[in-house]
Amino acid sequence: MSVGALFNPRSIALVGATDKSGWSISTLANLRTHGFSGPVHLVNPRGGVVHGSPAFRSLTEIPTPVDLAYVMVPTAAVLGVLREGAKLGIRCYVILTAGFGEAGEEGARLESEISAFAAENELTILGPNGNGYINAASSVTPYGLPIPPPLLRGAVGVVLQSGALASSVLAFAQARNVGISLLTSMGNESVVTVTDVVDHLVDDPATKVIALFLETIRNPAEFSRVARRALVAGKPIVALKIGRSKLASHTAQAHTGALVGDDDVIDAALRGLGVIRVRSLEDLIITSGLLASCGPLPGRRVGVVTPSGGASEIIADRAEDEGLELPAFASETVARLAEIVPSFGTVQNPLDVTGYVLIDRTLLGRALEVVTADPGIDLIMLLSELPRVAPPDPAPVFALYSANARRIATSPVPVVVVSNVLTDVTEFGRQVQEETGFPYVVGGIEHGLHAIGAAVRWSEAHARALATRPAPPPPSGSAVAGGAGQREGAEQRVWAEHRAAALLASAGLPVVPSALAHAESEAVAAADRFGYPVVLKLAAEGLGHKSDIGGVRLGVAGPEAVRDAYRELTAAAAAPDPDLVAGVLVQPQRSGGVELLVGIVRDPAWGLTLAVGLGGVWVEVLRDAALRVLPVDAGEVRTALSELRGAALLNGARGGEPVDLDAVAEVVARIAAFAEALGDDLESLEINPLLARGSRVEALDALVTWRA
């Protein structure tokens, strides 16, 4: 299958061309209007004249080779066209026709026949049920809806799992002066998939950024592969993924199931792959346009130059939301700005040069030049608008924008230009931009700060990808082998704490000491060894939440109290199945510190997913957790811990003892690696709580669930 050949044909046949179809009219008009230089053959079974030109009755009648067949025939006739084309050596097809898998059982059967025929004959097919594509870089536009002029050629490749939105996305990109390299409407993806096109765009020299509209990710493993390729290659992927679902409890026995939903896992997976996820079509195009114009950004420290105090306040608020820093200007910068900014202005970051720009048109540019030299700034956000209406004498406008374009081009740090609000770029504004070399202008403060924050995060992910060496293979040895052996002999799907803790301990993970007692005397003997107070827990197979049936006793002090607690717990064992009760677990009581949850659950699409957050009894109430798709290292775990709303507790809030975050991150990373090593039978592994006190990290309770 050659995706490159699909998007770069030298000759095209429109099969099913007819004056009665708006699709047919638009497709031919697009090819003729937007620069396709090769022959376009019209095919209609009646022959005659179509769209003012002679038509062939079949592909066989065309006397010269055809590289691409654009198919618009009725659903039942599509396979016949493919059979005829394959005999003639035509390998690439766009199928506009609908009525396949999206239309029900019969349509799905027809689509399956097309897929099988394509595989057998090595055909490359885009669709069915798609509008086609626009290869702006090569002026190839077999696209079934009108393409409004001008078709802006640029560096953004757009891949959409939607036909209806494709034209809207194209129109918005044109309105914001964002040029595209390729835009394709995928249709049903019976042969060519989103990941096939992304793979092509990673290698496409005309494409710098890949923008995706995704309804579903059909093959997460393949998507992960191409996303990693793009990240290492320095080609950002910006994705609008729709279809959030209700939280899905993957493992009902574990607290983790309440924290991990389908969309949460997709969020974590995309973040781990360096894919920028956005929430609107506007952000999809605006963020892609920024990354195409600026490339990687060097850091989070932003210097802001504006002509508005109100805008400065908005920017300060949104910058904090995006994790961007607005550091104070260096003393030499302040001194130089004080010579430029009017006395009624305040020199600070964000910098408001005031409305005096209406009197001194050079003020904004001169202030920008000073700020670009500040040693503590990684990039500049310049608030500036493209002109909308041409004045009677446009020469001063061109001179002003040319001067600022030169300042931006020679700046030692990147300068991102952002407009106040999101409006269309007018023809005059586009003319000024083209003739002066003024850079891309991000539309609106809200979208602009979101795009800058996303670009910074992608730049950091790109740098990590370049620096990271291949991960070592999962650990192996006696601990894992022992776990596998125990699993083979287990009759129950859920392992209670005593078995789960033993499995963790066998791998050298820190677990609180415990003893399984089958009699009051054994419980007392264990408590005497550990020292009082102790904790007693009912040990029963298949029991996830012991506290729900009164299966836990805390702060048990003294032998007689141990005997009483033991009798109470064994009496409570009647609540589950008494035949599954293994005894009573005795542990030393731990106090102080911060309780965390470490849960690993298998997502059906993305595999093992880590949830780390505040633990104990508040897990499902607070729902404060950060997710990562495995594998992870200690550095990534530490980043996840910093994302928690309760992160201040780990740092010693209100006089509490701070937690050694490096120690916690190291233990969590080891737990995650061990979970991966347990193999495909593992459904979930949960430690709740994982107690962190200073540099001491210890699992106090655990639960393991295996696939039935």
XYZ file of C-alpha atoms in Angstrom:
708
model
C 0.000 0.000 0.000
C 1.477 3.340 -1.074
C -0.019 6.337 0.709
C 2.495 8.611 -0.990
C 1.249 7.513 -4.425
C -2.356 8.057 -3.318
C -1.676 11.706 -2.527
C 0.540 12.416 -5.559
C -1.166 11.112 -8.721
C -0.188 12.402 -12.161
C -3.554 11.501 -13.718
C -7.037 11.128 -12.247
C -10.271 9.498 -13.377
C -13.593 10.696 -11.938
C -15.707 7.528 -12.055
C -19.430 8.273 -11.897
C -19.023 11.837 -13.135
C -22.388 13.442 -13.858
C -23.861 16.902 -14.235
C -26.556 15.893 -11.728
C -24.122 15.574 -8.799
C -22.799 18.493 -6.813
C -19.988 16.211 -5.640
C -18.909 15.576 -9.204
C -19.152 19.252 -10.154
C -17.138 20.373 -7.125
C -14.429 17.729 -7.496
C -13.720 18.641 -11.107
C -13.862 22.370 -10.358
C -11.380 21.928 -7.493
C -8.918 20.073 -9.709
C -9.168 22.655 -12.466
C -9.123 25.706 -10.204
C -6.334 24.866 -7.785
C -3.541 23.916 -10.118
C -3.661 20.182 -10.891
C -1.633 19.909 -14.109
C -2.305 16.291 -15.066
C -5.169 14.890 -17.152
C -8.582 14.441 -15.515
C -10.697 11.773 -17.226
C -14.473 11.692 -16.790
C -16.166 8.266 -16.650
C -19.927 7.810 -17.044
C -21.533 4.546 -18.200
C -23.624 6.474 -20.745
C -20.630 8.279 -22.189
C -21.586 11.527 -23.917
C -20.642 14.941 -22.600
C -20.259 15.570 -18.863
C -19.267 18.922 -17.349
C -18.727 20.196 -20.876
C -16.183 17.498 -21.790
C -16.405 14.078 -23.490
C -16.807 11.195 -21.033
C -15.579 7.606 -21.278
C -18.042 4.789 -20.617
C -15.538 2.853 -18.484
C -12.022 2.948 -17.122
C -11.023 0.482 -19.836
C -11.760 3.054 -22.559
C -9.226 5.559 -21.180
C -6.243 5.313 -23.562
C -3.548 6.499 -21.101
C -2.534 5.270 -17.616
C -4.592 6.372 -14.601
C -2.900 6.865 -11.214
C -5.998 7.609 -9.107
C -9.653 6.691 -9.509
C -12.093 8.950 -7.665
C -15.177 6.771 -7.266
C -18.695 8.257 -7.050
C -20.826 5.351 -8.305
C -23.731 3.741 -6.348
C -22.765 1.538 -3.403
C -23.411 -1.773 -5.136
C -21.273 -0.764 -8.139
C -18.115 0.175 -6.215
C -16.581 -3.305 -6.117
C -17.044 -3.631 -9.882
C -15.085 -0.420 -10.414
C -12.268 -1.757 -8.215
C -12.173 -5.026 -10.160
C -11.966 -3.213 -13.489
C -9.339 -0.795 -12.182
C -7.186 -3.515 -10.664
C -7.028 -5.329 -14.035
C -5.814 -2.072 -15.592
C -3.102 -1.612 -12.976
C -4.803 1.258 -11.101
C -3.653 0.944 -7.513
C -5.008 4.085 -5.782
C -8.662 4.978 -5.113
C -10.754 7.536 -3.285
C -14.272 6.220 -2.622
C -16.741 9.031 -2.033
C -19.726 6.669 -2.009
C -21.523 6.082 1.302
C -23.773 3.214 2.406
C -21.119 0.857 3.736
C -20.199 0.002 7.340
C -21.903 3.137 8.661
C -25.251 2.011 7.147
C -25.820 -1.351 8.810
C -25.179 -5.047 8.372
C -25.475 -5.223 4.572
C -23.243 -2.165 4.152
C -20.677 -3.701 6.496
C -20.660 -6.858 4.376
C -19.995 -4.836 1.219
C -17.228 -2.912 2.944
C -15.645 -6.157 4.101
C -15.616 -7.364 0.491
C -13.878 -4.151 -0.584
C -11.265 -4.498 2.161
C -10.576 -8.116 1.254
C -10.282 -7.297 -2.452
C -7.946 -4.390 -1.708
C -5.681 -6.587 0.415
C -5.619 -9.322 -2.216
C -4.728 -6.882 -5.010
C -2.552 -4.462 -3.011
C -4.861 -1.490 -3.564
C -4.637 1.767 -1.630
C -8.136 3.059 -0.844
C -9.189 6.218 0.990
C -12.768 5.889 2.255
C -15.411 4.814 1.556
C -17.822 7.502 2.751
C -15.204 10.276 2.642
C -14.866 13.557 0.791
C -11.360 12.896 -0.509
C -8.301 15.043 0.119
C -6.561 18.316 -0.628
C -2.831 18.041 -1.227
C -2.162 21.769 -1.225
C 1.604 21.302 -1.322
C 1.394 19.513 -4.682
C -1.802 21.163 -6.035
C -3.743 17.891 -6.116
C -7.322 18.464 -4.934
C -9.702 15.506 -5.528
C -12.125 16.778 -2.909
C -15.901 16.564 -3.159
C -16.931 19.894 -1.623
C -16.138 23.398 -2.857
C -12.735 24.746 -1.780
C -13.164 28.467 -1.134
C -10.303 30.615 -2.407
C -7.621 31.274 -1.548
C -6.204 27.804 -0.946
C -3.398 28.659 1.446
C -0.379 26.406 1.149
C 1.536 25.864 4.367
C 2.994 23.333 6.771
C -0.024 21.913 8.663
C -1.254 18.437 7.711
C -4.884 17.914 8.732
C -6.412 14.435 9.140
C -10.096 14.205 10.030
C -12.415 11.365 10.940
C -15.256 13.558 9.755
C -16.437 14.598 6.333
C -18.889 17.266 7.419
C -16.313 19.196 9.457
C -13.521 19.104 6.895
C -14.698 22.148 4.966
C -15.324 24.098 8.180
C -11.813 23.352 9.390
C -10.408 24.406 6.019
C -12.401 27.658 6.066
C -11.254 28.513 9.581
C -7.626 27.795 8.709
C -7.937 30.159 5.761
C -9.636 32.788 7.937
C -6.669 32.706 10.348
C -4.080 32.591 7.563
C -2.945 29.061 8.444
C -1.684 27.236 5.378
C -2.091 23.485 4.952
C 0.128 20.906 3.321
C -2.532 18.176 3.210
C -6.127 17.847 4.375
C -7.846 14.487 4.187
C -11.279 13.224 5.148
C -10.782 9.616 6.192
C -14.257 8.145 5.764
C -14.651 4.595 7.069
C -10.909 3.756 6.961
C -11.552 0.374 5.364
C -7.976 0.320 4.012
C -6.051 3.565 4.627
C -6.226 4.565 8.295
C -5.422 7.686 10.274
C -2.148 6.150 11.395
C -1.194 5.401 7.778
C -1.642 9.069 6.900
C 0.202 10.252 10.022
C 3.062 7.904 9.136
C 3.187 9.528 5.694
C 3.107 13.053 7.125
C 5.985 12.331 9.515
C 8.137 11.763 6.437
C 6.554 14.518 4.342
C 8.983 17.453 3.956
C 6.080 19.857 3.317
C 4.515 19.123 6.727
C 5.766 20.507 10.045
C 2.695 19.897 12.247
C -0.020 17.212 12.160
C -3.571 18.170 13.233
C -6.021 15.345 13.988
C -9.786 15.273 14.522
C -10.457 11.880 16.079
C -13.728 10.171 16.862
C -11.923 6.979 17.815
C -8.407 5.570 17.972
C -8.876 2.267 16.198
C -5.488 0.740 16.901
C -3.809 2.206 20.010
C -0.589 0.234 19.509
C -0.144 1.499 15.940
C -1.156 5.024 16.950
C 1.446 4.933 19.722
C 4.111 3.863 17.251
C 3.494 6.699 14.794
C 3.047 9.253 17.587
C 6.457 8.357 18.999
C 7.939 8.636 15.502
C 6.464 12.100 15.144
C 7.697 13.205 18.565
C 11.276 12.142 17.912
C 11.149 13.652 14.406
C 10.112 17.001 15.879
C 6.685 17.057 14.235
C 4.022 17.992 16.807
C 0.696 16.161 16.723
C -2.259 18.284 17.859
C -5.428 16.248 18.422
C -9.074 16.994 19.076
C -10.344 13.662 20.424
C -14.094 13.606 20.967
C -16.430 11.015 22.483
C -15.870 11.239 26.206
C -17.636 8.460 28.042
C -18.917 8.014 31.550
C -16.320 6.751 33.970
C -15.821 3.063 33.424
C -14.950 0.923 36.429
C -12.497 -1.515 34.884
C -12.064 -3.409 38.140
C -15.015 -3.231 40.492
C -13.049 -4.709 43.371
C -10.480 -1.880 43.394
C -10.723 1.803 44.293
C -8.711 2.488 41.152
C -11.729 1.677 39.018
C -13.470 4.770 40.376
C -10.556 6.941 39.273
C -9.839 5.594 35.805
C -12.324 6.272 33.017
C -11.967 5.725 29.280
C -11.366 9.406 28.514
C -8.988 9.736 31.461
C -6.855 6.949 30.026
C -6.871 8.529 26.560
C -5.749 11.800 28.158
C -2.893 10.030 29.922
C -1.933 8.063 26.818
C -1.833 11.124 24.571
C 0.161 13.072 27.161
C 2.666 10.251 27.451
C 3.063 10.164 23.662
C 3.676 13.905 23.476
C 0.386 14.479 21.620
C -1.187 17.877 22.348
C -4.871 17.407 23.150
C -7.152 20.372 22.538
C -10.859 20.873 23.221
C -12.075 22.815 20.179
C -11.664 23.062 16.426
C -10.419 26.610 16.897
C -7.636 25.462 19.219
C -6.814 22.608 16.839
C -5.986 25.008 14.011
C -4.602 27.894 16.080
C -2.227 25.687 18.067
C -1.107 23.876 14.920
C -0.511 27.214 13.208
C 1.645 28.444 16.082
C 3.782 25.299 16.169
C 4.205 25.379 12.401
C 5.495 28.937 12.621
C 7.700 28.742 15.732
C 8.870 25.155 16.155
C 10.122 24.074 19.610
C 10.092 26.744 22.323
C 13.081 26.953 24.686
C 11.325 27.309 28.051
C 8.411 28.482 30.197
C 9.648 31.982 31.106
C 7.557 34.420 29.093
C 8.083 38.130 28.666
C 4.885 39.942 27.702
C 4.728 43.200 25.743
C 1.272 44.755 25.275
C -0.379 48.133 24.755
C -3.139 47.313 27.275
C -3.293 47.079 31.054
C -6.496 45.028 30.958
C -4.955 42.564 28.537
C -1.922 42.282 30.827
C -4.157 41.140 33.675
C -5.936 38.583 31.519
C -2.590 37.275 30.298
C -1.233 36.981 33.846
C -4.248 34.888 34.898
C -4.185 32.589 31.881
C -0.409 32.172 31.967
C -0.707 30.753 35.480
C -3.405 28.344 34.276
C -1.073 27.106 31.552
C 1.920 26.671 33.870
C 3.830 29.529 32.232
C 6.095 31.802 34.248
C 6.151 35.611 33.990
C 9.426 36.445 35.741
C 10.411 39.979 36.768
C 12.527 41.783 34.216
C 16.243 42.144 34.891
C 17.362 45.480 36.347
C 19.060 46.527 33.109
C 15.846 45.769 31.192
C 13.819 47.867 33.628
C 16.257 50.763 33.277
C 16.126 50.699 29.476
C 12.333 50.409 29.432
C 12.005 53.350 31.836
C 13.607 55.505 29.161
C 10.960 54.422 26.623
C 7.681 53.889 28.473
C 5.744 57.077 29.406
C 6.080 58.204 33.009
C 2.471 57.277 33.761
C 3.215 53.648 32.817
C 4.605 50.907 35.056
C 7.582 48.863 33.959
C 6.924 45.251 34.904
C 6.179 41.884 33.314
C 3.583 41.834 31.709
C 4.595 45.190 30.235
C 1.847 47.671 29.347
C 3.421 50.343 27.156
C 0.084 52.213 27.485
C -2.187 53.815 24.919
C 0.634 56.156 24.003
C 1.161 53.805 21.064
C -1.549 55.831 19.298
C 0.777 58.839 19.388
C 4.127 57.085 19.028
C 3.601 54.179 16.630
C 7.153 52.937 17.218
C 6.749 52.542 20.989
C 5.562 48.917 20.977
C 8.364 47.792 18.666
C 11.089 49.618 20.587
C 9.877 48.119 23.872
C 9.843 44.673 22.260
C 13.449 45.110 21.188
C 14.492 45.842 24.786
C 12.596 42.873 26.270
C 14.050 40.402 23.755
C 17.476 41.094 25.260
C 16.412 40.223 28.824
C 18.568 37.292 30.012
C 15.780 35.742 32.131
C 13.249 35.352 29.328
C 12.785 32.255 27.129
C 10.211 33.691 24.745
C 8.138 36.816 24.158
C 4.383 37.186 23.805
C 3.684 40.330 21.775
C 0.116 41.571 21.717
C -0.420 43.002 18.254
C -3.143 42.986 15.601
C -2.872 42.760 11.849
C -4.508 45.794 10.212
C -8.028 45.139 8.975
C -8.764 48.038 6.629
C -6.363 49.774 4.251
C -5.957 53.494 5.049
C -5.821 56.093 2.251
C -2.026 55.992 2.456
C -0.932 52.450 3.415
C 2.791 53.159 3.159
C 3.260 53.993 6.896
C 1.443 50.782 7.818
C 3.763 48.667 5.687
C 6.786 50.492 7.093
C 5.700 49.917 10.704
C 5.007 46.206 10.214
C 8.238 45.758 8.266
C 10.231 47.312 11.125
C 8.585 45.062 13.730
C 8.990 42.018 11.476
C 12.739 42.703 11.372
C 12.851 43.022 15.173
C 11.056 39.698 15.537
C 13.240 37.954 12.957
C 16.457 39.090 14.664
C 15.272 38.464 18.243
C 17.536 36.104 20.222
C 14.403 34.418 21.631
C 11.162 33.374 19.862
C 8.447 36.024 19.630
C 4.832 34.812 19.523
C 2.410 37.442 18.232
C -1.127 37.233 19.636
C -4.178 39.341 18.828
C -6.641 40.543 21.473
C -9.611 38.554 20.177
C -10.341 35.885 17.609
C -11.326 37.511 14.311
C -10.739 36.706 10.655
C -7.600 37.966 8.971
C -8.775 40.346 6.238
C -7.403 40.533 2.721
C -5.506 43.706 3.625
C -4.107 42.079 6.766
C -3.002 39.077 4.719
C -1.358 41.392 2.194
C 0.552 43.236 4.929
C 1.686 39.942 6.438
C 2.894 38.549 3.120
C 4.693 41.675 1.924
C 6.391 42.613 5.208
C 7.280 39.136 6.481
C 5.285 39.737 9.676
C 4.898 36.386 11.446
C 1.834 34.260 12.124
C -0.611 35.975 14.489
C -2.343 33.708 16.990
C -6.046 34.518 17.198
C -7.116 35.819 20.616
C -5.585 35.902 24.101
C -7.505 32.858 25.310
C -6.525 30.649 22.377
C -3.070 32.229 22.280
C -2.125 31.363 25.870
C -3.512 27.860 25.411
C -1.418 27.442 22.261
C 1.752 28.785 23.893
C 1.288 26.511 26.912
C 0.715 23.526 24.633
C 3.758 24.395 22.532
C 5.946 24.632 25.630
C 4.723 21.271 26.932
C 5.286 19.636 23.547
C 8.783 21.145 23.364
C 9.629 19.606 26.737
C 8.256 16.223 25.637
C 10.252 16.428 22.391
C 13.456 17.173 24.307
C 12.821 14.221 26.655
C 12.172 11.920 23.690
C 15.485 12.869 22.128
C 17.342 12.368 25.410
C 15.677 9.129 26.498
C 17.359 5.883 25.685
C 15.348 2.706 25.043
C 13.917 1.334 28.283
C 15.399 -1.908 29.612
C 13.279 -5.054 29.312
C 10.824 -5.764 32.171
C 12.472 -7.309 35.229
C 12.538 -11.062 35.457
C 13.656 -13.569 38.003
C 12.449 -15.354 41.101
C 9.943 -12.722 42.212
C 8.052 -12.717 38.938
C 8.352 -16.452 38.485
C 6.979 -16.969 41.985
C 4.042 -14.720 41.222
C 3.290 -16.643 38.055
C 3.447 -19.932 39.937
C 1.027 -18.724 42.576
C -1.294 -17.433 39.885
C -1.488 -20.808 38.175
C -2.622 -22.445 41.382
C -5.167 -19.785 42.351
C -8.843 -20.656 42.068
C -10.096 -17.139 42.818
C -9.907 -14.099 40.593
C -9.253 -11.637 43.440
C -6.318 -12.129 45.749
C -6.926 -10.861 49.252
C -4.370 -8.747 51.063
C -2.290 -11.501 52.605
C -1.590 -13.082 49.198
C -1.177 -9.767 47.388
C 1.227 -8.461 50.033
C 3.271 -11.649 49.865
C 3.560 -11.259 46.096
C 4.776 -7.671 46.462
C 7.219 -8.595 49.206
C 8.635 -11.408 47.067
C 9.644 -8.744 44.530
C 11.498 -6.747 47.189
C 8.840 -4.021 47.398
C 8.364 -2.381 50.825
C 5.379 -3.960 52.596
C 4.317 -3.615 56.244
C 5.119 -6.790 58.254
C 2.136 -9.067 58.806
C 1.170 -12.474 60.151
C -1.832 -14.583 59.221
C -3.505 -15.987 62.338
C -5.936 -18.901 62.433
C -6.585 -18.789 66.164
C -6.795 -16.208 68.947
C -3.528 -17.404 70.420
C -1.738 -16.997 67.105
C -3.083 -13.448 66.793
C -1.885 -12.556 70.303
C 1.550 -14.056 69.652
C 1.905 -12.029 66.451
C 0.809 -8.832 68.198
C 3.328 -9.428 70.979
C 6.077 -9.753 68.368
C 5.113 -6.571 66.528
C 4.408 -4.488 69.610
C 1.201 -2.649 70.414
C -0.967 -1.118 69.065
C -1.707 -3.400 66.132
C -4.207 -3.671 63.307
C -6.362 -6.758 62.711
C -7.978 -7.407 59.322
C -10.220 -10.130 58.028
C -8.379 -12.129 55.352
C -10.903 -13.476 52.836
C -10.489 -14.360 49.176
C -12.497 -12.201 46.794
C -13.146 -9.495 49.387
C -12.122 -6.120 48.017
C -13.310 -3.631 50.631
C -12.896 -5.140 54.097
C -14.146 -2.028 55.876
C -17.547 -2.346 54.157
C -18.386 -5.396 56.300
C -16.576 -4.271 59.440
C -13.550 -6.374 58.621
C -10.882 -4.053 60.118
C -9.913 -3.158 63.690
C -7.445 -0.324 64.277
C -5.451 0.640 67.354
C -5.831 -2.694 69.107
C -3.812 -2.430 72.363
C -3.133 -5.446 74.568
C -3.641 -9.210 74.361
C -7.248 -9.175 75.577
C -8.202 -6.536 73.007
C -6.603 -8.703 70.329
C -8.711 -11.679 71.426
C -11.897 -9.576 71.316
C -11.051 -8.182 67.892
C -10.268 -11.635 66.564
C -13.663 -12.972 67.698
C -15.489 -9.982 66.185
C -13.758 -10.371 62.842
C -14.363 -14.091 62.568
C -18.006 -13.439 63.364
C -18.106 -10.864 60.539
C -16.747 -13.512 58.190
C -20.283 -14.820 57.744
C -21.029 -11.741 55.628
C -18.955 -12.970 52.673
C -18.583 -16.686 52.067
C -17.115 -18.187 55.281
C -15.489 -20.933 53.228
C -13.259 -18.295 51.624
C -11.972 -16.861 54.914
C -8.255 -17.495 55.260
C -7.900 -16.134 58.783
C -7.113 -12.809 60.447
C -4.171 -10.684 59.418
C -2.184 -8.980 62.181
C 0.023 -5.954 61.438
C 1.816 -3.285 63.461
C -0.128 -0.014 63.482
C 1.471 2.830 61.498
C 0.707 6.489 62.151
C 1.549 9.873 60.688
C 2.733 10.504 57.177
C 0.614 10.814 54.033
C -1.513 7.996 52.670
C -1.334 7.492 48.911
C -3.058 5.201 46.483
C -1.068 3.420 43.801
C -3.394 1.627 41.424
C -2.580 -0.120 38.167
C -5.521 -1.214 36.047
C -5.630 -2.748 32.582
C -7.418 -0.553 30.075
C -8.901 -2.678 27.257
C -7.374 -0.417 24.591
C -4.191 1.078 26.038
C -3.072 -1.602 28.490
C -1.807 -1.103 32.033
C -2.523 2.373 33.399
C -1.159 3.860 36.613
C -3.260 6.002 38.937
C -1.392 7.689 41.779
C -3.136 9.968 44.235
C -4.236 10.600 47.782
C -5.266 7.323 49.365
C -6.984 5.898 52.393
C -10.740 6.086 52.744
C -10.950 9.352 50.781
C -9.963 7.948 47.401
C -13.384 7.913 45.801
C -14.546 11.068 47.605
C -11.647 13.340 46.679
C -10.883 11.705 43.319
C -7.472 13.343 43.364
C -5.308 11.222 41.103
C -2.919 11.576 38.175
C -2.851 8.951 35.435
C -0.074 7.567 33.271
C -0.051 4.732 30.750
C 2.814 2.338 31.482
C 5.736 2.185 31.246
C 6.813 5.045 33.507
C 10.044 5.966 35.219
C 10.604 7.681 38.560
C 10.884 11.097 36.938
C 7.465 10.752 35.306
C 5.948 9.535 38.596
C 7.324 12.581 40.384
C 5.748 14.813 37.739
C 2.447 13.010 38.272
C 2.645 13.588 42.042
C 3.147 17.310 41.436
C -0.155 17.415 39.493
C -2.262 16.362 42.504
C -4.513 18.968 44.082
C -3.229 17.684 47.409
C 0.443 17.956 46.427
C 0.971 20.470 49.235
C 0.391 17.660 51.759
C 3.421 15.866 50.374
C 5.506 18.988 50.821
C 4.665 19.341 54.505
C 1.607 21.626 54.536
C 0.621 23.187 57.895
C 3.799 22.105 59.630
C 3.576 18.478 58.597
C 6.658 16.434 57.859
C 7.545 16.686 54.162
C 7.648 13.474 52.176
C 10.756 12.387 50.307
C 9.232 12.620 46.824
C 12.204 10.941 45.189
C 11.788 7.923 47.454
C 8.039 7.746 46.762
C 8.555 8.101 43.012
C 11.182 5.365 43.010
C 8.904 2.914 44.862
C 5.905 3.680 42.628
C 8.024 3.208 39.497
C 9.210 -0.165 40.852
C 5.603 -1.193 41.541
C 4.641 -0.233 37.981
C 7.538 -2.198 36.488
C 6.612 -5.229 38.607
C 2.992 -5.015 37.428
C 4.169 -5.060 33.800
C 6.329 -8.081 34.508
C 3.359 -10.066 35.841
C 2.063 -10.537 32.309
C -1.249 -10.352 30.509
C -3.263 -12.163 33.201
C -2.998 -9.198 35.560
C -6.210 -7.163 35.626
C -5.302 -4.772 38.419
C -2.867 -4.227 41.254
C -3.734 -1.741 43.959
C -1.901 -0.530 47.053
C -4.087 1.565 49.305
C -2.660 3.042 51.306
C 0.977 3.427 50.424
C 2.197 5.261 53.498
C 4.877 7.887 52.958
C 6.530 9.373 56.024
C 9.754 11.220 55.386
C 11.914 8.836 53.388
C 10.044 5.745 54.640
C 7.610 4.322 52.067
C 5.549 1.245 52.886
C 2.510 -0.573 51.497
C -0.109 -1.050 54.230
C -2.773 -2.814 52.158
C -2.863 -4.439 48.728
C -5.231 -6.123 46.337
C -4.484 -8.039 43.134
C -7.077 -9.040 40.561
C -6.366 -11.548 37.821
C -8.281 -12.139 34.629
C -10.779 -14.928 35.108
